[in-house]
mmCIF file of C-alpha atoms in Angstrom:
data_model
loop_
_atom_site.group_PDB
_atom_site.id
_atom_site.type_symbol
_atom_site.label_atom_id
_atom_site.label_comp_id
_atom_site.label_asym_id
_atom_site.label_seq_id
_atom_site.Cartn_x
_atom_site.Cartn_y
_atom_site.Cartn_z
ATOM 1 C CA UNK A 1 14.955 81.501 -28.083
ATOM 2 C CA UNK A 2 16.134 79.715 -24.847
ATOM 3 C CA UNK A 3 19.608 81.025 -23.652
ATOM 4 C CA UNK A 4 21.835 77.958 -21.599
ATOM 5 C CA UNK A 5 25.424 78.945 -20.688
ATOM 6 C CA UNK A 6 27.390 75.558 -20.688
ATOM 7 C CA UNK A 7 30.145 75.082 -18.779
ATOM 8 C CA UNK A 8 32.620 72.443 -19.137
ATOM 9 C CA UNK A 9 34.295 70.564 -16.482
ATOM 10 C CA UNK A 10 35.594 67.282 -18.009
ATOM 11 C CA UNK A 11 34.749 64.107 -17.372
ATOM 12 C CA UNK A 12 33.532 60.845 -19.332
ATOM 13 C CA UNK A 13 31.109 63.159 -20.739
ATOM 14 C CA UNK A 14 33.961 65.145 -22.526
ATOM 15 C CA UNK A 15 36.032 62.049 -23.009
ATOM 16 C CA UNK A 16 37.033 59.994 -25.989
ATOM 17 C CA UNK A 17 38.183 56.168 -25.994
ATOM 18 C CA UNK A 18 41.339 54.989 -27.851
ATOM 19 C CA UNK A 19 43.118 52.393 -28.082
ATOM 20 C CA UNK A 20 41.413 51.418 -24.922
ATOM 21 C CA UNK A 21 42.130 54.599 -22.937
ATOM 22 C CA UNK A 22 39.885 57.113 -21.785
ATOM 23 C CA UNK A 23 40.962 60.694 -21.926
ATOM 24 C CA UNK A 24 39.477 63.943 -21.949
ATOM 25 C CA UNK A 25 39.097 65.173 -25.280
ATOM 26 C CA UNK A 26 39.502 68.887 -26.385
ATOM 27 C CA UNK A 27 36.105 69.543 -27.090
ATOM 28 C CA UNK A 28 34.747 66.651 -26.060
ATOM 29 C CA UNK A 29 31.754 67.483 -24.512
ATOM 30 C CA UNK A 30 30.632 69.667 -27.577
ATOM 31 C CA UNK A 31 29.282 66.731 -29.246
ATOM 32 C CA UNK A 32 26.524 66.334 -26.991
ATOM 33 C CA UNK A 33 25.685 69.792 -28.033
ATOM 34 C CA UNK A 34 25.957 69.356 -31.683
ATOM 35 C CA UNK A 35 23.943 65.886 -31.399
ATOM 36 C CA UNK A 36 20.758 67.847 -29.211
ATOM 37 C CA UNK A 37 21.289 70.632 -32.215
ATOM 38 C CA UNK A 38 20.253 67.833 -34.669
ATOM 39 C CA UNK A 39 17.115 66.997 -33.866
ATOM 40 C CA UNK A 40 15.619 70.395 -31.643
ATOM 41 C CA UNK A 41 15.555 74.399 -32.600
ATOM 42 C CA UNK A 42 14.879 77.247 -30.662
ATOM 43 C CA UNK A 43 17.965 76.674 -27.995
ATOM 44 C CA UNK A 44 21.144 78.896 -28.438
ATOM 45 C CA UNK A 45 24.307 77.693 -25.821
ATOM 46 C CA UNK A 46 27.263 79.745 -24.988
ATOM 47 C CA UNK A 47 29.812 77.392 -23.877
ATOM 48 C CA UNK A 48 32.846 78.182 -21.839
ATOM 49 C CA UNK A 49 36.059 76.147 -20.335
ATOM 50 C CA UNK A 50 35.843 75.748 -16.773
ATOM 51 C CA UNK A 51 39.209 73.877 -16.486
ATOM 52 C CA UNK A 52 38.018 70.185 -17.776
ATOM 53 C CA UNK A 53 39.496 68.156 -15.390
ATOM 54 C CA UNK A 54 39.296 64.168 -14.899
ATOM 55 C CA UNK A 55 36.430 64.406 -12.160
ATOM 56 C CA UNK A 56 38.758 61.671 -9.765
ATOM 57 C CA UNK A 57 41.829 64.312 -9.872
ATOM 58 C CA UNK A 58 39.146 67.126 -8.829
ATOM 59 C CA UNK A 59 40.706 69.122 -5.075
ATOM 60 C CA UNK A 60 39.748 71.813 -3.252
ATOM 61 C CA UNK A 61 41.773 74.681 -5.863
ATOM 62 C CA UNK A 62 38.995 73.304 -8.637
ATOM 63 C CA UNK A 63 36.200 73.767 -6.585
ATOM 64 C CA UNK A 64 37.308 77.366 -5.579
ATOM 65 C CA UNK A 65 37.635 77.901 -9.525
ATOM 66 C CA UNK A 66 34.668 76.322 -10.441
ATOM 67 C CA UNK A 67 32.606 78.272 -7.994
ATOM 68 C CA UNK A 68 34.603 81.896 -8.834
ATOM 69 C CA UNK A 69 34.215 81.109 -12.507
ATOM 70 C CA UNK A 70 30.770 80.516 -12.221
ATOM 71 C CA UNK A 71 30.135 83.453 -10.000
ATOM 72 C CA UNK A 72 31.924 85.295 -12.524
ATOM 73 C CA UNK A 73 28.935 85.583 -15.095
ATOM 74 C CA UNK A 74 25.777 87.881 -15.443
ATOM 75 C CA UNK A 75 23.259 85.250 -15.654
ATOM 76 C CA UNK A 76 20.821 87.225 -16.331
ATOM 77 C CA UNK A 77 20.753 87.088 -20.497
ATOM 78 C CA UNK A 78 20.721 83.524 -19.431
ATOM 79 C CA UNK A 79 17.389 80.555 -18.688
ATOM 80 C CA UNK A 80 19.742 78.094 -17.436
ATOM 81 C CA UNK A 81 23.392 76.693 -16.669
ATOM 82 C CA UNK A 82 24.450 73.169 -17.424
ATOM 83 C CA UNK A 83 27.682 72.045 -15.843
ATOM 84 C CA UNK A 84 29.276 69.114 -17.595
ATOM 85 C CA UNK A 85 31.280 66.796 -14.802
ATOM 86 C CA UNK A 86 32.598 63.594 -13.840
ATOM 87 C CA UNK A 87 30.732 60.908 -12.433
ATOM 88 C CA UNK A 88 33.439 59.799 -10.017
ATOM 89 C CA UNK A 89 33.106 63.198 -7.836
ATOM 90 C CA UNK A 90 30.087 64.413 -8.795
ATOM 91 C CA UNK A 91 28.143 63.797 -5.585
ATOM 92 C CA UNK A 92 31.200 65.876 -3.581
ATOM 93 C CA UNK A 93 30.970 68.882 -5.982
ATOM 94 C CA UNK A 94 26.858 69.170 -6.196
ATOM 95 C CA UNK A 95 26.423 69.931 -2.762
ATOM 96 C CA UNK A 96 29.962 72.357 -2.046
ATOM 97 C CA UNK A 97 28.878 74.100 -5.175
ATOM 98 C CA UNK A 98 25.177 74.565 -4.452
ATOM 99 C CA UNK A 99 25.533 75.772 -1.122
ATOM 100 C CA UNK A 100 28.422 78.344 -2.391
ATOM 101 C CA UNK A 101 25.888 79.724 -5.080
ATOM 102 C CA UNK A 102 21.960 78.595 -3.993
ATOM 103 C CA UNK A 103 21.382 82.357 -4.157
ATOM 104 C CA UNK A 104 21.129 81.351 -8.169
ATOM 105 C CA UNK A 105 17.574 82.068 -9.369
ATOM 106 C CA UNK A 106 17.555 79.973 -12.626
ATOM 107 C CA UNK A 107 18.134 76.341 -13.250
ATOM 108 C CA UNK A 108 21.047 74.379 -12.610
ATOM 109 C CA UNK A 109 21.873 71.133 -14.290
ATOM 110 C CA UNK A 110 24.730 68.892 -13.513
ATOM 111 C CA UNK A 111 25.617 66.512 -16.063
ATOM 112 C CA UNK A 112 27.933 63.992 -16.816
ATOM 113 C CA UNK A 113 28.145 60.698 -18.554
ATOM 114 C CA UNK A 114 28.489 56.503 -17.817
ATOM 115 C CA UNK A 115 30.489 56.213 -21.128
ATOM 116 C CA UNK A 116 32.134 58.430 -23.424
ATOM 117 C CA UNK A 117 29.315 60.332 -25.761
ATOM 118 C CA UNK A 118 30.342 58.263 -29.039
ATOM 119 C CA UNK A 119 29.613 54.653 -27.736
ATOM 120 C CA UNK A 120 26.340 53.231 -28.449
ATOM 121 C CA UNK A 121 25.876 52.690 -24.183
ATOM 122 C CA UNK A 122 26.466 56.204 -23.355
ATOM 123 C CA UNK A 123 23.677 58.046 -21.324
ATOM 124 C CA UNK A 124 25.662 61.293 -21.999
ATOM 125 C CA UNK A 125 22.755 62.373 -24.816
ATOM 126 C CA UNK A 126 19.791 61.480 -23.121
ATOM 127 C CA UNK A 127 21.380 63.648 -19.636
ATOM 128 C CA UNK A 128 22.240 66.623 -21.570
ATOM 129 C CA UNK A 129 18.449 66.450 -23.778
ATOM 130 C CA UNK A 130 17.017 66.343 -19.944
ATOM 131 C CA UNK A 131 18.923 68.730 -18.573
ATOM 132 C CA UNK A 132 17.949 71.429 -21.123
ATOM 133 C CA UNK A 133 14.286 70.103 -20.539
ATOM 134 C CA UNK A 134 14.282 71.232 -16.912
ATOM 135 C CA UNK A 135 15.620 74.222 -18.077
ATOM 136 C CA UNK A 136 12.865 75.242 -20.397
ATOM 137 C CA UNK A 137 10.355 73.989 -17.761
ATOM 138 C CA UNK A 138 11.716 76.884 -15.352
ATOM 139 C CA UNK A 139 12.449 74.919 -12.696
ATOM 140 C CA UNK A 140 14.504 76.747 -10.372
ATOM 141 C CA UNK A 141 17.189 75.184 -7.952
ATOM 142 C CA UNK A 142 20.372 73.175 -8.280
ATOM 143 C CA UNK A 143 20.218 69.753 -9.535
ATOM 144 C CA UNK A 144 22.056 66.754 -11.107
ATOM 145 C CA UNK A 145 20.181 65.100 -14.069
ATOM 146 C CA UNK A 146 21.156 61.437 -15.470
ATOM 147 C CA UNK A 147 18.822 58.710 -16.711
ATOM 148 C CA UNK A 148 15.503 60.238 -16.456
ATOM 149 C CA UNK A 149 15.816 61.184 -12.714
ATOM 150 C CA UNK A 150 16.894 64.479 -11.347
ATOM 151 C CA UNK A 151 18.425 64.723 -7.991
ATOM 152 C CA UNK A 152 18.568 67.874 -5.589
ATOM 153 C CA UNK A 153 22.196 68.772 -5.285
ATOM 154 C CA UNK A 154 22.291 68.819 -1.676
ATOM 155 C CA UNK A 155 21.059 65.219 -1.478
ATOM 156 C CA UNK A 156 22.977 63.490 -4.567
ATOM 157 C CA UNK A 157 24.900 60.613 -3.187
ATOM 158 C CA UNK A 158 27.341 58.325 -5.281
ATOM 159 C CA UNK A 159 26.973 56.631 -8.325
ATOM 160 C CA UNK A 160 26.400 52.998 -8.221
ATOM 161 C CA UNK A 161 29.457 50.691 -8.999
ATOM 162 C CA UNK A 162 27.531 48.641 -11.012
ATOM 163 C CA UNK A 163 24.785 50.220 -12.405
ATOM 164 C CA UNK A 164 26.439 53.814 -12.671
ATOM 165 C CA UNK A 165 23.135 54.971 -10.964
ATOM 166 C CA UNK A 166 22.917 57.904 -8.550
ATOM 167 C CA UNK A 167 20.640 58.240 -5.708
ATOM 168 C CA UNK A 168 18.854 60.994 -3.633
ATOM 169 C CA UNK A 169 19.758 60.923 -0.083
ATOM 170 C CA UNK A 170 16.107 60.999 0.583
ATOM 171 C CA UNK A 171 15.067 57.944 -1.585
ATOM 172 C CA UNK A 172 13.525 59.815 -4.140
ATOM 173 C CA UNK A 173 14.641 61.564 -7.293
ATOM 174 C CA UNK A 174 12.832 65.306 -7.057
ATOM 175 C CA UNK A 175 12.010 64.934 -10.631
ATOM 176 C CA UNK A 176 12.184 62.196 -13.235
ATOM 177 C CA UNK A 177 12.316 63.451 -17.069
ATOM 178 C CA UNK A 178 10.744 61.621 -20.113
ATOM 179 C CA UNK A 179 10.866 63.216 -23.644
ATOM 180 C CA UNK A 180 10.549 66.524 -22.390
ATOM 181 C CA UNK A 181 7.698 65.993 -19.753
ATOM 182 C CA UNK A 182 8.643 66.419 -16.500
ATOM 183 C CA UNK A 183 7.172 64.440 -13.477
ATOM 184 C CA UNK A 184 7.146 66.097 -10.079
ATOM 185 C CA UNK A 185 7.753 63.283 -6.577
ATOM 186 C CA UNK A 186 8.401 65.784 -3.903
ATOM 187 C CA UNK A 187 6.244 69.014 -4.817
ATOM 188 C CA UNK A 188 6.835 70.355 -1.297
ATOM 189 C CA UNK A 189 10.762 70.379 -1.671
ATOM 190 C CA UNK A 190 10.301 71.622 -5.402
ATOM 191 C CA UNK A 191 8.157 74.523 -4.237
ATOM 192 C CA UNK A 192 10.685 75.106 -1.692
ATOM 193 C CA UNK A 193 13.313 75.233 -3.669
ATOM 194 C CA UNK A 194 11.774 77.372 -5.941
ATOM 195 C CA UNK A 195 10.588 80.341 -3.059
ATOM 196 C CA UNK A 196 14.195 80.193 -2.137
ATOM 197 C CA UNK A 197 15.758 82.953 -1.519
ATOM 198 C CA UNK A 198 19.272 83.743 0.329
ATOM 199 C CA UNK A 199 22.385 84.972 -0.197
ATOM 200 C CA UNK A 200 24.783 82.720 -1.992
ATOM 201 C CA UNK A 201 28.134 81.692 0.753
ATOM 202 C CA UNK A 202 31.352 82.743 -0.327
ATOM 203 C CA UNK A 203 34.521 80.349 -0.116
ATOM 204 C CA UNK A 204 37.827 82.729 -0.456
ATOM 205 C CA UNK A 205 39.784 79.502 1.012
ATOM 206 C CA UNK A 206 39.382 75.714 1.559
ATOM 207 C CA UNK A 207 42.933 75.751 2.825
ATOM 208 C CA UNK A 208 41.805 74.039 6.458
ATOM 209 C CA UNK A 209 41.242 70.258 5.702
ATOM 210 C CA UNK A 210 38.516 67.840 6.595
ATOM 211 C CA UNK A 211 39.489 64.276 7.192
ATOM 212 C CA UNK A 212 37.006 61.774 5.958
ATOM 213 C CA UNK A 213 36.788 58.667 7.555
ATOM 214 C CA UNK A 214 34.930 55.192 6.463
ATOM 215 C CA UNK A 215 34.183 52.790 8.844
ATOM 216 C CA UNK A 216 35.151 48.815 8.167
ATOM 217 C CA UNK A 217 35.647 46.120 10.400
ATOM 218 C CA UNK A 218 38.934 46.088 11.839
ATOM 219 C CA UNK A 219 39.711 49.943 10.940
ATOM 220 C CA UNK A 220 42.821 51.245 13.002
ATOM 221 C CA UNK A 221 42.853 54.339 14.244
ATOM 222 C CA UNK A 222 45.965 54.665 15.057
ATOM 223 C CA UNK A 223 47.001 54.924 11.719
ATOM 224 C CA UNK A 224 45.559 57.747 10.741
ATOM 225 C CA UNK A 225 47.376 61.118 11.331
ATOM 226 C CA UNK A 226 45.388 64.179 12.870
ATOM 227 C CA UNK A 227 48.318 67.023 12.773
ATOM 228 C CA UNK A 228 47.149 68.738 9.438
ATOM 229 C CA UNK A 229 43.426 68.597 9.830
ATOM 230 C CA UNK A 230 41.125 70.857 11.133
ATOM 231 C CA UNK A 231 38.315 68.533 12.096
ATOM 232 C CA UNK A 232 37.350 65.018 11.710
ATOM 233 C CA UNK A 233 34.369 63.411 9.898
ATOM 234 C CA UNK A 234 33.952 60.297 10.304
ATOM 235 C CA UNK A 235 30.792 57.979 8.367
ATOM 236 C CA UNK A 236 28.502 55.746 9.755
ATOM 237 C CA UNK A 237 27.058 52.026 8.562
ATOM 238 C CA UNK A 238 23.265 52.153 6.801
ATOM 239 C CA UNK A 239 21.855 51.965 10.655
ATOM 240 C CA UNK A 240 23.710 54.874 11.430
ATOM 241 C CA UNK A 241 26.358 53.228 13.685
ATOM 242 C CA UNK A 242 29.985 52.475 13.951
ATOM 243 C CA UNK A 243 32.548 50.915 16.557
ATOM 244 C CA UNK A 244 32.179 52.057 19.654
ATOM 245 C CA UNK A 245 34.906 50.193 20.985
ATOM 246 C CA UNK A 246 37.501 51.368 17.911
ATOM 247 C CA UNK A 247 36.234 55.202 18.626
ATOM 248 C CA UNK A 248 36.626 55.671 22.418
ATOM 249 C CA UNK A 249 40.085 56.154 22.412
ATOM 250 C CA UNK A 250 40.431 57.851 19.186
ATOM 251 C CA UNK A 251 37.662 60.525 20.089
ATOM 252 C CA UNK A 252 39.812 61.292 23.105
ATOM 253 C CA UNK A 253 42.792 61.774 21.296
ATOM 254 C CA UNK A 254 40.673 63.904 18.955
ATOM 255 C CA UNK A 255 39.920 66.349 21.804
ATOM 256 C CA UNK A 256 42.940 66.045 23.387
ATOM 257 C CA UNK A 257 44.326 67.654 20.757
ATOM 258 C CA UNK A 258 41.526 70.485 19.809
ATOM 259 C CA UNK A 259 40.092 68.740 16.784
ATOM 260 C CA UNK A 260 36.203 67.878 16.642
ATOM 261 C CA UNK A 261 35.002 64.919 15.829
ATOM 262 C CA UNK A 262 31.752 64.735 14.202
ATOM 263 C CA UNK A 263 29.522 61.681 12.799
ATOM 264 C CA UNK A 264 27.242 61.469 10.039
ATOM 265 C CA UNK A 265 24.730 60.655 9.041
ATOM 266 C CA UNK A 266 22.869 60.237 12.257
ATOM 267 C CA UNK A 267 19.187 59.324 12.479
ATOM 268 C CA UNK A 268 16.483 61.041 14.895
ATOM 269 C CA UNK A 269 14.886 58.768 17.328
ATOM 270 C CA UNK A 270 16.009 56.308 18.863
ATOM 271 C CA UNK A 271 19.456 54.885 18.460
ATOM 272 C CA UNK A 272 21.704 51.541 18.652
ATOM 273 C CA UNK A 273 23.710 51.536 22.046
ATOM 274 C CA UNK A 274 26.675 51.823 19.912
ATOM 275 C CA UNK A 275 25.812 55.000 18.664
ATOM 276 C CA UNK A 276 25.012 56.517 21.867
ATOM 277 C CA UNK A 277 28.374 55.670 23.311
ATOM 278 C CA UNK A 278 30.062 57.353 20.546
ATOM 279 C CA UNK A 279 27.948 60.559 21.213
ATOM 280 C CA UNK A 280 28.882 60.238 24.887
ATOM 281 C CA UNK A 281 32.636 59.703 23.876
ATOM 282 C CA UNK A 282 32.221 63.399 22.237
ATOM 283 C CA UNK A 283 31.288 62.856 19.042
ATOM 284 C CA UNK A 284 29.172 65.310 17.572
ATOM 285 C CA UNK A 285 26.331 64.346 15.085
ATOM 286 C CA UNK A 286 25.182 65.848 11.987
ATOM 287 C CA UNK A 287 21.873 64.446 11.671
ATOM 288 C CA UNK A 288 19.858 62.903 8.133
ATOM 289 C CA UNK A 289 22.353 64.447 5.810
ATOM 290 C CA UNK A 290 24.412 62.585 3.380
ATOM 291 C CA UNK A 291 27.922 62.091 4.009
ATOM 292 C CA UNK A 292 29.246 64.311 0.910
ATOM 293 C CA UNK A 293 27.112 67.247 2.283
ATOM 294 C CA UNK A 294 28.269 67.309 5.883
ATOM 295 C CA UNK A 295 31.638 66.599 4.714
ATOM 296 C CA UNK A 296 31.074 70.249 2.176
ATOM 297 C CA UNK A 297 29.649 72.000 5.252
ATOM 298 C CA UNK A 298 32.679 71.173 7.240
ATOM 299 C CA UNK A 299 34.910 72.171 4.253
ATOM 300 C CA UNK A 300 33.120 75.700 4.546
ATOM 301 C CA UNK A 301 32.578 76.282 8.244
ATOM 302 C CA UNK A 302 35.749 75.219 9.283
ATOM 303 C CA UNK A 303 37.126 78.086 6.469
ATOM 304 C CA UNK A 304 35.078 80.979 8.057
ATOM 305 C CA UNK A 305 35.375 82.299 11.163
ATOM 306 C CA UNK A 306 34.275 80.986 14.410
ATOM 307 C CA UNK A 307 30.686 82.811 14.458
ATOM 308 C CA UNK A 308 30.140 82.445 11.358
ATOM 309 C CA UNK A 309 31.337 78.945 11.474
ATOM 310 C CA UNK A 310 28.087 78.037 14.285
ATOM 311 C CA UNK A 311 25.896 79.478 11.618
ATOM 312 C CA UNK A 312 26.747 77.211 9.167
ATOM 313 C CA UNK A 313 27.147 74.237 11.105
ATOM 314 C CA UNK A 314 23.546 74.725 13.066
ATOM 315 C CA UNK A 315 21.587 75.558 9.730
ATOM 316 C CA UNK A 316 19.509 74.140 7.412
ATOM 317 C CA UNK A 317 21.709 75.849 4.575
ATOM 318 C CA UNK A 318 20.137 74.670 1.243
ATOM 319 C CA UNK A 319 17.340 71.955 2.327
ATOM 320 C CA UNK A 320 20.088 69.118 2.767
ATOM 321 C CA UNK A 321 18.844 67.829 5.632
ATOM 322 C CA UNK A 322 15.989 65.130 4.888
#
């Protein structure tokens, strides 16, 4: 008998439609259970509450829940976790939570859904029937499963708009899942993943904030206030640049007033001009990793101390660098 603890975050995938609003739905998310129960055997799933939550209301007091909660368990009567979740968020909370417990040494699934479980155009079925696929296969790491392709937590990046498609920073899903067969495209990061081993990092706080910025044409810095933040992170365009112009004067005024400014994601190699100005302004680059996973790193390092804080900035903490 295969043992999967469940744990139940919210989301479309514990949702219901009426009337044509979509809420969460006590229970909700048990019907993707009871439809897998239907048509396989030899699975038993302990579910538990782990504050459901619409994924776009999700702050820093549910991820320090989320990881406690899960921390909280003895996994070891257990072959795998799935963690239902929102798409809207789900490619901020993969990486925070898989650096805060990659000392895990059984599968982790994140699922969630496109549309709620009971319309016809759902995916929520198919994600959860993968997810406990992976999990029989023994595939160890941290991952997000939906529409036949599993991601690697560190590298999931945002859902499509459109197509309600997530990516892997790297290009490639790590896995892609078919009626229980499993299909391997990156065997080195897989074995990787899977000789892992390092303690998990704990988060007692996330009370130090990280300000996220998007670039756009036109953006203003002036607008944006710096007295409650810690640090600054601030994205780059697909070639890895941004206004050099706009930034000059709001770098300075970043170190004027003791708050870093860093840049992701960066590419290795050679750079546009405008990128190198920014670097020479005092930016400081986090290089080939996604925006949501720099910004987690931040969100830990800058709540640990200062040494420790270097360590977690300057490593390669769960393979999220590409």
């Amino acid at each position: 008998m295969l043992n999967i603890l469940v744990l139940l975050c919210g989301g479309t995938i514990g949702s219901r439609s009426e009337h044509g609003k979509i809420s969460l739905a006590e229970g909700g998310t048990l019907s993707v259970i009871e439809n897998y129960n239907k048509t396989h055997s030899g699975v038993s799933f302990t579910v538990k509450d782990a504050s459901p939550i619409s994924s776009e209301e999700i702050d820093d007091k549910f991820y320090l829940l989320l990881i406690n909660f899960f921390k909280s368990f003895d996994l070891s009567g257990f072959d795998g976790v799935i963690i239902t979740h929102g798409t809207d968020t789900l490619s901020f909370t993969a990486p925070l939570f898989s650096f805060a417990c990659r000392d895990v040494r059984i599968p982790v699934i994140f699922v969630s859904a496109s549309y709620v479980p009971d319309d016809v155009r759902s995916n929520a079925h198919r994600n959860f029937g993968d997810a406990v696929s992976i999990i029989k296969n023994g595939i160890k790491g941290i991952f997000s499963v939906s529409d036949g392709e599993a991601v690697f937590a560190p590298r999931l990046c945002e859902a499509d708009w459109l197509s309600n498609r997530f990516t892997s920073f790297d290009g490639t899903p790590i896995l892609n899942v078919e009626n229980d067969k499993i299909t391997v495209n990156n065997r080195e990061l897989l074995k990787a993943v899977n000789e892992f081993q390092a303690k998990g990092i704990p988060i007692n706080s996330l009370d130090n904030k990280i300000l996220l910025i998007t670039p756009y044409p036109g953006i203003d810095y002036s607008c944006f206030d710096l007295s409650a933040v810690s640090a600054v992170l601030h994205m780059t365009y697909h070639s890895a640049t941004a206004s050099s112009n706009g930034l000059k004067l709001f770098i300075e005024k970043c170190r004027s007033l003791g708050k870093n400014f860093y840049i992701a994601p960066i590419k290795t190699g050679d750079m546009y001009d405008s990128t190198a100005k920014i670097l020479e302004y005092g930016a400081i680059p986090m290089y080939k990793i996604s925006h949501e996973a720099a910004l987690a790193k931040l969100k830990i390092a800058y709540n640990c101390d200062g040494e420790q804080r270097g360590e977690i900035l300057n490593s390669n903490l769960y393979f999220e660098h590409i």
